[in-house]
PDB file of C-alpha atoms in Angstrom:
ATOM      1  CA  MET E 258      -6.624 -66.519  88.474  1.00 66.00           C
ATOM      2  CA  VAL E 259      -4.779 -66.112  85.176  1.00 75.00           C
ATOM      3  CA  LYS E 260      -5.492 -68.060  82.071  1.00 86.00           C
ATOM      4  CA  TYR E 261      -3.132 -68.791  79.444  1.00 92.00           C
ATOM      5  CA  THR E 262      -4.084 -70.439  75.942  1.00 91.00           C
ATOM      6  CA  LYS E 263      -2.854 -73.732  74.909  1.00 89.00           C
ATOM      7  CA  ALA E 264      -1.245 -71.872  71.816  1.00 91.00           C
ATOM      8  CA  PHE E 265       0.516 -69.420  74.145  1.00 94.00           C
ATOM      9  CA  LYS E 266       1.798 -72.512  76.591  1.00 92.00           C
ATOM     10  CA  VAL E 267       3.012 -74.234  73.438  1.00 92.00           C
ATOM     11  CA  GLN E 268       4.760 -71.164  72.244  1.00 94.00           C
ATOM     12  CA  VAL E 269       6.456 -70.249  75.547  1.00 95.00           C
ATOM     13  CA  ALA E 270       7.635 -74.141  75.761  1.00 93.00           C
ATOM     14  CA  GLU E 271       9.087 -74.333  72.296  1.00 93.00           C
ATOM     15  CA  ARG E 272      10.776 -70.836  72.816  1.00 95.00           C
ATOM     16  CA  TYR E 273      12.459 -72.105  75.788  1.00 95.00           C
ATOM     17  CA  LEU E 274      13.408 -75.601  74.434  1.00 94.00           C
ATOM     18  CA  THR E 275      14.932 -74.252  71.241  1.00 93.00           C
ATOM     19  CA  GLY E 276      16.390 -71.162  72.610  1.00 89.00           C
ATOM     20  CA  ARG E 277      19.700 -70.143  74.386  1.00 88.00           C
ATOM     21  CA  ASP E 278      18.136 -68.116  77.114  1.00 90.00           C
ATOM     22  CA  GLY E 279      17.165 -69.916  80.504  1.00 93.00           C
ATOM     23  CA  TYR E 280      13.951 -69.716  82.431  1.00 94.00           C
ATOM     24  CA  ARG E 281      14.764 -66.017  83.864  1.00 94.00           C
ATOM     25  CA  GLY E 282      15.188 -64.775  80.254  1.00 95.00           C
ATOM     26  CA  VAL E 283      11.823 -66.407  78.595  1.00 96.00           C
ATOM     27  CA  ALA E 284      10.193 -65.334  82.098  1.00 96.00           C
ATOM     28  CA  LYS E 285      11.109 -61.932  81.401  1.00 96.00           C
ATOM     29  CA  GLU E 286      10.302 -61.945  77.514  1.00 95.00           C
ATOM     30  CA  PHE E 287       6.952 -63.456  77.978  1.00 96.00           C
ATOM     31  CA  GLY E 288       6.149 -61.444  81.558  1.00 95.00           C
ATOM     32  CA  ILE E 289       5.159 -64.709  83.308  1.00 96.00           C
ATOM     33  CA  ALA E 290       6.722 -66.584  86.269  1.00 95.00           C
ATOM     34  CA  ARG E 291       9.658 -69.111  85.966  1.00 95.00           C
ATOM     35  CA  ASP E 292       8.059 -71.884  87.344  1.00 95.00           C
ATOM     36  CA  LEU E 293       5.291 -71.778  84.551  1.00 94.00           C
ATOM     37  CA  ILE E 294       8.217 -72.258  82.028  1.00 94.00           C
ATOM     38  CA  ARG E 295       9.679 -74.935  83.963  1.00 94.00           C
ATOM     39  CA  GLU E 296       6.244 -76.802  84.096  1.00 92.00           C
ATOM     40  CA  TRP E 297       4.981 -76.224  80.715  1.00 93.00           C
ATOM     41  CA  SER E 298       8.290 -77.183  79.000  1.00 92.00           C
ATOM     42  CA  ARG E 299       8.605 -80.401  80.818  1.00 92.00           C
ATOM     43  CA  LEU E 300       5.091 -81.355  79.892  1.00 91.00           C
ATOM     44  CA  TYR E 301       5.585 -80.268  76.566  1.00 91.00           C
ATOM     45  CA  GLU E 302       8.905 -82.371  76.032  1.00 89.00           C
ATOM     46  CA  ARG E 303       7.043 -85.621  77.714  1.00 88.00           C
ATOM     47  CA  TRP E 304       3.701 -85.142  75.720  1.00 87.00           C
ATOM     48  CA  GLY E 305       4.323 -82.787  72.823  1.00 84.00           C
ATOM     49  CA  LYS E 306       1.181 -80.662  71.744  1.00 78.00           C
ATOM     50  CA  ARG E 307      -1.437 -83.057  72.968  1.00 72.00           C
ATOM     51  CA  SER E 308      -4.270 -80.588  74.147  1.00 54.00           C
ATOM     52  CA  SER E 309      -5.522 -82.583  76.918  1.00 54.00           C
ATOM     53  CA  ILE E 310      -2.107 -82.594  78.990  1.00 52.00           C
ATOM     54  CA  LEU E 311      -1.131 -78.789  79.220  1.00 59.00           C
ATOM     55  CA  PRO E 312      -2.956 -77.121  81.988  1.00 57.00           C
ATOM     56  CA  ILE E 313      -5.844 -74.454  81.149  1.00 52.00           C
ATOM     57  CA  GLN E 314      -6.037 -72.766  84.276  1.00 50.00           C
ATOM     58  CA  HIS E 315      -3.163 -71.469  86.504  1.00 48.00           C
ATOM     59  CA  THR E 316      -3.442 -70.067  90.282  1.00 45.00           C
ATOM     60  CA  ARG E 317      -0.735 -69.084  92.802  1.00 45.00           C
ATOM     61  CA  ARG E 318      -1.292 -72.344  94.785  1.00 45.00           C
ATOM     62  CA  HIS E 319      -1.784 -74.942  92.390  1.00 47.00           C
ATOM     63  CA  LEU E 320      -2.212 -76.182  88.714  1.00 49.00           C
ATOM     64  CA  ASN E 321      -6.055 -76.970  87.733  1.00 50.00           C
ATOM     65  CA  TRP E 322      -6.053 -79.720  85.309  1.00 48.00           C
ATOM     66  CA  ARG E 323      -8.772 -79.611  82.637  1.00 50.00           C
ATOM     67  CA  TYR E 324      -9.273 -82.665  80.463  1.00 42.00           C
TER      68      TYR E 324
END
């Protein structure tokens, strides 16, 4: 199981939302899956930097939410 910090998730989401690169380019830049960028960007657009919203852990099968 890979864990990403909230700061990293926010950085990735902001990079995608403010840049010209698509999911593939940002995924390559950060070395993570495109699906994570899609999910984090969607959550960031909806909730902003609220810490209780972005998932703390990620597994290959599903996201585990921690509040």
